[in-house]
PDB file of N, CA and C in Angstrom:
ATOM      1  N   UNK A   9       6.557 264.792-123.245  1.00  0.00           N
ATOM      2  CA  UNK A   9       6.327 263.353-123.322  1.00  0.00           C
ATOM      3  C   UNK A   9       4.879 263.057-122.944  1.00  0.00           C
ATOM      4  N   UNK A  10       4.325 262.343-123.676  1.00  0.00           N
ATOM      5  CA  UNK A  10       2.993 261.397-123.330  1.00  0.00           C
ATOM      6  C   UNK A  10       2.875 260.328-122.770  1.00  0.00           C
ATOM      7  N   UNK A  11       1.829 259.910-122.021  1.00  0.00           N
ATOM      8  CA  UNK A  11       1.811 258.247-121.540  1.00  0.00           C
ATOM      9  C   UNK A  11       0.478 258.002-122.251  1.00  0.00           C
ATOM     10  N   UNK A  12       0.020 259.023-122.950  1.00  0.00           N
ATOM     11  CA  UNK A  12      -1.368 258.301-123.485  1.00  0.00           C
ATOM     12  C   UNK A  12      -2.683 257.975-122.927  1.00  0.00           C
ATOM     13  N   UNK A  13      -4.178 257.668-123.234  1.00  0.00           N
ATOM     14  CA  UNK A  13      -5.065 258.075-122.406  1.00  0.00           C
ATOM     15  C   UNK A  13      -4.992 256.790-121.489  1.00  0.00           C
ATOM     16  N   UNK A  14      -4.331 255.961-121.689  1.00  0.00           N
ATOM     17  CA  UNK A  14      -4.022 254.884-120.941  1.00  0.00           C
ATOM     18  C   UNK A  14      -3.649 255.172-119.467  1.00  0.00           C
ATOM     19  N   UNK A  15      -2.516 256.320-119.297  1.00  0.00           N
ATOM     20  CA  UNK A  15      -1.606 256.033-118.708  1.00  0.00           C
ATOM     21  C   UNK A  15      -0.689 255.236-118.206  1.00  0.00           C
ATOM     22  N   UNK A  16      -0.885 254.822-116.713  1.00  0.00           N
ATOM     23  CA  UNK A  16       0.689 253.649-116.434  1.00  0.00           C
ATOM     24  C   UNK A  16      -0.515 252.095-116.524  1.00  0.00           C
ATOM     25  N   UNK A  17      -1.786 252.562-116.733  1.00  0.00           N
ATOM     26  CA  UNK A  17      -2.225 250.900-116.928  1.00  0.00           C
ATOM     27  C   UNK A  17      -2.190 250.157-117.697  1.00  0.00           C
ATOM     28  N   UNK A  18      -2.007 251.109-118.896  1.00  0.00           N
ATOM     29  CA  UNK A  18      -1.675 250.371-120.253  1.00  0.00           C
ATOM     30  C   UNK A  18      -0.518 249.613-120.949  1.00  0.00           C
ATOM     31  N   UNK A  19       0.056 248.909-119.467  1.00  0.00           N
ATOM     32  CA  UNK A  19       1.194 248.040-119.574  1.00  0.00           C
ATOM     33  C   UNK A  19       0.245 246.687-119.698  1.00  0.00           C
ATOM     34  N   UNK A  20       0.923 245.892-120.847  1.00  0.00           N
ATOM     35  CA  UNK A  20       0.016 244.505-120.736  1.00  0.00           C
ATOM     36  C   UNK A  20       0.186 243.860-119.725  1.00  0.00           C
ATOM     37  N   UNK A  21      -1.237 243.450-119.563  1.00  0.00           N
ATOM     38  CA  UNK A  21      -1.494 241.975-118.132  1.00  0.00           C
ATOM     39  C   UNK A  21      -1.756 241.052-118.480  1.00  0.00           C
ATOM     40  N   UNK A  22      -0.907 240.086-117.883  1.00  0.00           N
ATOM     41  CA  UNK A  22      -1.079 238.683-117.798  1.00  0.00           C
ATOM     42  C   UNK A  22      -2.208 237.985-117.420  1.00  0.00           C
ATOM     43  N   UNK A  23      -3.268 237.429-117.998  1.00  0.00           N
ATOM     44  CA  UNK A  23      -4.590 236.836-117.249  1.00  0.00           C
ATOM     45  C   UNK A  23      -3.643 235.285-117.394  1.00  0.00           C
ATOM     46  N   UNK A  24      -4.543 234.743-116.131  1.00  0.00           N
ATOM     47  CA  UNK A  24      -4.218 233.359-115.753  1.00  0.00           C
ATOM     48  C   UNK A  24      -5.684 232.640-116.123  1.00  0.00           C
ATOM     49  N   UNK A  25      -6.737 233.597-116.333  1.00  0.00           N
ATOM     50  CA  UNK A  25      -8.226 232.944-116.516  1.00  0.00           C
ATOM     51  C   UNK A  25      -8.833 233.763-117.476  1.00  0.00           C
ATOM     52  N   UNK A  26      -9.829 233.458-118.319  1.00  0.00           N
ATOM     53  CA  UNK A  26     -10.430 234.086-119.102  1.00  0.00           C
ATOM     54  C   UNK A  26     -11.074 234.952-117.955  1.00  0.00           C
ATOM     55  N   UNK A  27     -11.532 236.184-118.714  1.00  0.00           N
ATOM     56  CA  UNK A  27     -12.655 237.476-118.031  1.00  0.00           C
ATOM     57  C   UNK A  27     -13.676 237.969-119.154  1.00  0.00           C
ATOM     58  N   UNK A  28     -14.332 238.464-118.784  1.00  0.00           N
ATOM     59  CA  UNK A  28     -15.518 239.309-119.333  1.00  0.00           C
ATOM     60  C   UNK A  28     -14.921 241.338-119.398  1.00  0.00           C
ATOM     61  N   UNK A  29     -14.988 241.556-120.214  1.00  0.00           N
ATOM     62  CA  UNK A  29     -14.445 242.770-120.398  1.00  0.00           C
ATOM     63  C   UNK A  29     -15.786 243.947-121.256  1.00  0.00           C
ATOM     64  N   UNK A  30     -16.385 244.954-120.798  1.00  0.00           N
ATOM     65  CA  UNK A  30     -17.348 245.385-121.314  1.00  0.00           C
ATOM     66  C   UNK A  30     -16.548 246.654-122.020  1.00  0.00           C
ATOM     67  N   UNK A  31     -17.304 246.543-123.728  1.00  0.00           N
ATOM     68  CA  UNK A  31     -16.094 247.347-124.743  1.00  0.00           C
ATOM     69  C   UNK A  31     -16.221 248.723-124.328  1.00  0.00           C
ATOM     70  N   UNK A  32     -15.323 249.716-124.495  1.00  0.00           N
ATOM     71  CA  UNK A  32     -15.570 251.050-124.169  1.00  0.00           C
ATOM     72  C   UNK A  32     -15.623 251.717-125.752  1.00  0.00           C
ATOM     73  N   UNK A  33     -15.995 252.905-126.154  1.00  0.00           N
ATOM     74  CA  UNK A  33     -15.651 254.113-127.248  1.00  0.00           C
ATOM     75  C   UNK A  33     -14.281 253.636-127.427  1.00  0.00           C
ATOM     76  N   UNK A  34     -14.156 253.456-128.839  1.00  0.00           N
ATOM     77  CA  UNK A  34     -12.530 253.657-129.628  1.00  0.00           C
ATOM     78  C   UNK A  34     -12.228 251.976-128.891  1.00  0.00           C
ATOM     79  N   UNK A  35     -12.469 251.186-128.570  1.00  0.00           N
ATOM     80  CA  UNK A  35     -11.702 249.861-128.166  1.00  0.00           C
ATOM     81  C   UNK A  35     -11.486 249.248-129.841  1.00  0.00           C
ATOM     82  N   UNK A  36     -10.284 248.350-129.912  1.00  0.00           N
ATOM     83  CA  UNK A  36     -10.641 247.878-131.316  1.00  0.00           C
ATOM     84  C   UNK A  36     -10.076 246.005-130.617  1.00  0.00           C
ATOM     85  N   UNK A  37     -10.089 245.405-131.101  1.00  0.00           N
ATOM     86  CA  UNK A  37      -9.745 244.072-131.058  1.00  0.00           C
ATOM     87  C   UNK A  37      -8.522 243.686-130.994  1.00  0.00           C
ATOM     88  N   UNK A  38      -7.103 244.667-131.773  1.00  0.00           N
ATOM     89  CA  UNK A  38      -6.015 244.795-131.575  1.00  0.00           C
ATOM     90  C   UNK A  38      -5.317 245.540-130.385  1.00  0.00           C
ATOM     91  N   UNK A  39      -6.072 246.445-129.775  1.00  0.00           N
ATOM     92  CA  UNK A  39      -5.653 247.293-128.598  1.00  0.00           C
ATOM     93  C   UNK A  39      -5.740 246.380-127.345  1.00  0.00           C
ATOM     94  N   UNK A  40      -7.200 245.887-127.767  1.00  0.00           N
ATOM     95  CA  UNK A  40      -7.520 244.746-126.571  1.00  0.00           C
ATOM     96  C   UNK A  40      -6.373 243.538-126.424  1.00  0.00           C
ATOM     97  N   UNK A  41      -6.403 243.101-127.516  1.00  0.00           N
ATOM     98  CA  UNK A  41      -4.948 241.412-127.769  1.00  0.00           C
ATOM     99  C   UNK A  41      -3.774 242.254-126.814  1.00  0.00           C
ATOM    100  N   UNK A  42      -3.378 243.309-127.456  1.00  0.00           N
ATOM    101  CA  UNK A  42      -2.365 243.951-127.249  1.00  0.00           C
ATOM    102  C   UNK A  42      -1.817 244.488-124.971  1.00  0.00           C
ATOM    103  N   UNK A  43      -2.840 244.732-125.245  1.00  0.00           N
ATOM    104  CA  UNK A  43      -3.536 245.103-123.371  1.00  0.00           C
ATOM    105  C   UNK A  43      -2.906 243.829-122.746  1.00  0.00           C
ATOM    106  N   UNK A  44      -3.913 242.696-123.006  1.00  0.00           N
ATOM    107  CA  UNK A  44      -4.224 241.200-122.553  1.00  0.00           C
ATOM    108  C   UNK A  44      -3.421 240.484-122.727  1.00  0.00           C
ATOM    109  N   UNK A  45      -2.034 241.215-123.358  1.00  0.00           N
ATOM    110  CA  UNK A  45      -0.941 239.785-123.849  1.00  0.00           C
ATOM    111  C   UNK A  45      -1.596 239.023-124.622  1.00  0.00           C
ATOM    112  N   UNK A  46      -2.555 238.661-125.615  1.00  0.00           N
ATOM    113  CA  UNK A  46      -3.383 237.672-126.014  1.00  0.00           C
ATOM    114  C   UNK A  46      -3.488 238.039-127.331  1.00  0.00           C
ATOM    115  N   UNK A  47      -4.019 237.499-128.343  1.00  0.00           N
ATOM    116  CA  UNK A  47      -4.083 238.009-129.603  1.00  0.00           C
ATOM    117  C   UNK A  47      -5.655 238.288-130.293  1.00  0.00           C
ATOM    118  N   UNK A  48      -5.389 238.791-131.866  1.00  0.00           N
ATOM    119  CA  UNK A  48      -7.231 238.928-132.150  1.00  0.00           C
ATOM    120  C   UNK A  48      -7.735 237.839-132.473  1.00  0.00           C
ATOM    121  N   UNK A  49      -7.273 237.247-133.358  1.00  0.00           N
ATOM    122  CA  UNK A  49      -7.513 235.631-133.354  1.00  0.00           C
ATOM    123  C   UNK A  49      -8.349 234.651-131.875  1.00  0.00           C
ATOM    124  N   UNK A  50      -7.406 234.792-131.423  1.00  0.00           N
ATOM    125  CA  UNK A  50      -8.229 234.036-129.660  1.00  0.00           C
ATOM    126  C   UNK A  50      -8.777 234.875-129.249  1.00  0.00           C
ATOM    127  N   UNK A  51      -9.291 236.274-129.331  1.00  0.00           N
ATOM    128  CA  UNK A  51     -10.549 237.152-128.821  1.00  0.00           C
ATOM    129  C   UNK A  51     -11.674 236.652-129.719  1.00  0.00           C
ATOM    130  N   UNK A  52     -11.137 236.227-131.151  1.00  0.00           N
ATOM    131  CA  UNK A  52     -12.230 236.482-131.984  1.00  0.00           C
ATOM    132  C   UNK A  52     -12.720 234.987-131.809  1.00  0.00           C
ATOM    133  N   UNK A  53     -12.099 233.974-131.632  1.00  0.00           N
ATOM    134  CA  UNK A  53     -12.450 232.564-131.146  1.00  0.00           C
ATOM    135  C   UNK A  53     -13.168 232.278-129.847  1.00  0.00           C
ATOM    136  N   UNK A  54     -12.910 233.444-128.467  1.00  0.00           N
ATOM    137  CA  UNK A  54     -13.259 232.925-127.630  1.00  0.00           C
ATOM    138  C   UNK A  54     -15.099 233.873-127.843  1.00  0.00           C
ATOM    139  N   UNK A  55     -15.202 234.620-128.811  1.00  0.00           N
ATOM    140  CA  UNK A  55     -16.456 234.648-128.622  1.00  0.00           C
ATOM    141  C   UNK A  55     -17.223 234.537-129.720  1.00  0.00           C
ATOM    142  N   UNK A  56     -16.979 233.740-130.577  1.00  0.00           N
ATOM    143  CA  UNK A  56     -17.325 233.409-131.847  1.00  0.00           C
ATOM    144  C   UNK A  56     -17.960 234.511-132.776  1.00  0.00           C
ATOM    145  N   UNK A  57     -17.177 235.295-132.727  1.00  0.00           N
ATOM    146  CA  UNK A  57     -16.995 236.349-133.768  1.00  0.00           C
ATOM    147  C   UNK A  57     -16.840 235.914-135.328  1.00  0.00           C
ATOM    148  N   UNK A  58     -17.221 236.804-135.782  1.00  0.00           N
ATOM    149  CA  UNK A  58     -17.062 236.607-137.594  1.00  0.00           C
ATOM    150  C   UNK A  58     -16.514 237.781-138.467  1.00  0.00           C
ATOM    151  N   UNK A  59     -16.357 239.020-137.449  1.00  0.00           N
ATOM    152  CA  UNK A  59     -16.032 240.117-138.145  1.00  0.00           C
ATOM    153  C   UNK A  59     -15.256 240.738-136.881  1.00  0.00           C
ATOM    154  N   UNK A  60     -14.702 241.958-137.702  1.00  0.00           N
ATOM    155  CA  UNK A  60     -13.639 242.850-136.465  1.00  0.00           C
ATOM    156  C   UNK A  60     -13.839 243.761-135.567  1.00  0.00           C
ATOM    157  N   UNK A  61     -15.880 244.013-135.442  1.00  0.00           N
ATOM    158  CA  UNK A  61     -16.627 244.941-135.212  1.00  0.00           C
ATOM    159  C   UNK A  61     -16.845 244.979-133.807  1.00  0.00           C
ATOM    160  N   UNK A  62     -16.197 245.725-133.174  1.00  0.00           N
ATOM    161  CA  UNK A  62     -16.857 245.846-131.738  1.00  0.00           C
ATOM    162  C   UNK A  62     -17.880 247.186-131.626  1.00  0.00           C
ATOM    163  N   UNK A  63     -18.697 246.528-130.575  1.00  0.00           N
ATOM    164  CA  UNK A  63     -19.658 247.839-130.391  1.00  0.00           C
ATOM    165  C   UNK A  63     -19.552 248.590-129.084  1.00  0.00           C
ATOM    166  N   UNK A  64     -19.391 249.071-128.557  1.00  0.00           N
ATOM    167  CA  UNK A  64     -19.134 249.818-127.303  1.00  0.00           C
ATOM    168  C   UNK A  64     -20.704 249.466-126.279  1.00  0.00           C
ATOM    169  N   UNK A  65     -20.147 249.122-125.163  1.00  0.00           N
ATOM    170  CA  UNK A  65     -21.304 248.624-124.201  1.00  0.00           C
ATOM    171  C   UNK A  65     -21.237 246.806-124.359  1.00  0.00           C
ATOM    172  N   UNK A  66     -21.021 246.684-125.692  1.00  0.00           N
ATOM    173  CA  UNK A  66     -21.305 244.745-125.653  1.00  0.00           C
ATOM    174  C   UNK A  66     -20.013 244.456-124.871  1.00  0.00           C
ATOM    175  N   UNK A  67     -20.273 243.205-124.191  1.00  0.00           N
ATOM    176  CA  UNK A  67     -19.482 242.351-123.004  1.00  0.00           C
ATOM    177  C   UNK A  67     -18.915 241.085-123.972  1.00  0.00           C
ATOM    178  N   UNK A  68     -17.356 241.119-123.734  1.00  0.00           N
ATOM    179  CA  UNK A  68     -16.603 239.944-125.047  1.00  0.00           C
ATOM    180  C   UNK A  68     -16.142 239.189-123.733  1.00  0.00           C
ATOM    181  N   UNK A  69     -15.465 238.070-124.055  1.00  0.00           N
ATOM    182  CA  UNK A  69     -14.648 237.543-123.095  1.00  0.00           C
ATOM    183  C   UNK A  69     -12.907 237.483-123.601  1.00  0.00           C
ATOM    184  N   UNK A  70     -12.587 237.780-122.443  1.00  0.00           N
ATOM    185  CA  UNK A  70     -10.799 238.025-122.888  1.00  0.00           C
ATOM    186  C   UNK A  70      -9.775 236.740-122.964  1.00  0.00           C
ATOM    187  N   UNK A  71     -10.097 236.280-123.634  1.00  0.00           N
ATOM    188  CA  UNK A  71      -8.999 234.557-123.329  1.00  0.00           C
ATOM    189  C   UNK A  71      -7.578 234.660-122.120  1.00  0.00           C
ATOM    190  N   UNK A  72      -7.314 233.698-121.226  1.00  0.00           N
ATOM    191  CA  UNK A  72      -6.189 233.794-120.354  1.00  0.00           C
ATOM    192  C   UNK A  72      -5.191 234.119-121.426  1.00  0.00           C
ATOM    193  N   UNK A  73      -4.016 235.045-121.463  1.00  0.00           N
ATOM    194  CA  UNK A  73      -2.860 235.191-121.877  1.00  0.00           C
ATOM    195  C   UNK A  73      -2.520 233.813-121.862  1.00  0.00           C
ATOM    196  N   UNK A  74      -2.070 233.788-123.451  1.00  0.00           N
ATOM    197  CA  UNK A  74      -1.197 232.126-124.074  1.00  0.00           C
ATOM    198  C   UNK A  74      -1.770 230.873-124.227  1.00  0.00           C
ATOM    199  N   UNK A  75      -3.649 231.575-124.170  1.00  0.00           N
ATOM    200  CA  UNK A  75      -3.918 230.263-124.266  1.00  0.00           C
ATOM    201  C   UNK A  75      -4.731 229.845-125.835  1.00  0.00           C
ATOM    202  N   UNK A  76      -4.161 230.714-126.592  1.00  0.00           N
ATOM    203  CA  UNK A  76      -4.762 230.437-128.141  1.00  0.00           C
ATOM    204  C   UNK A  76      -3.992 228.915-128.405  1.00  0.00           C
ATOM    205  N   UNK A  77      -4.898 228.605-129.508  1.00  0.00           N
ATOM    206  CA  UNK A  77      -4.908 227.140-130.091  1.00  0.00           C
ATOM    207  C   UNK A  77      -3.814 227.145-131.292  1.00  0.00           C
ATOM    208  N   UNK A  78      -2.732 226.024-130.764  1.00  0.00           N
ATOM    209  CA  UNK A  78      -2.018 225.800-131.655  1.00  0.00           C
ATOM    210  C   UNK A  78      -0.582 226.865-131.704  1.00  0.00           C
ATOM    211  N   UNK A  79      -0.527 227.725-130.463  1.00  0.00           N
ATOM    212  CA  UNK A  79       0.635 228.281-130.386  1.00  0.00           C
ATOM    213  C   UNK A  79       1.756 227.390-129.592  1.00  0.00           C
ATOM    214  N   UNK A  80       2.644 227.069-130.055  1.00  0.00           N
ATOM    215  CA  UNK A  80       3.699 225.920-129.179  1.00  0.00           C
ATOM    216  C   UNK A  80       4.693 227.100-128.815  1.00  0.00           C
ATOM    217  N   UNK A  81       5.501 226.781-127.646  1.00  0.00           N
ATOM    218  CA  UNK A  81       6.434 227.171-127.262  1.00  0.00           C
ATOM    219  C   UNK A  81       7.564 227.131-128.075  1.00  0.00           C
TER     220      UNK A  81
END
């Protein structure tokens, strides 16, 4: 069995506040949503992105979990 290069951290977390997250090698925009409880859409909104391109070293900001626009309960 594997846990992956993650290991046990790679259970998603709940943010209550946006953060600053600096990208690592291999990050993609879906791993990140996925991590953050949050989606690519509100990553790609909270830093006015236009494409799916992350670069490793650039600093994104992570939207609080649930707080994309226009998701209702």
């Amino acid at each position: 069995a594997t846990t992956g290069p993650g290991g046990p951290t790679a259970t998603p977390q709940t943010l209550t506040q946006p953060i600053t997250y600096t990208v690592q090698p291999g990050d993609t925009l879906f791993s990140l949503a996925r991590r953050y409880n949050t989606t690519v859409q509100a990553i790609m909104q909270a830093n006015g992105m236009m494409t799916y391109f992350l670069r490793a070293g650039a600093v994104i900001w992570i939207p609080a979990s649930g707080a994309s626009v226009g998701m209702a309960a």
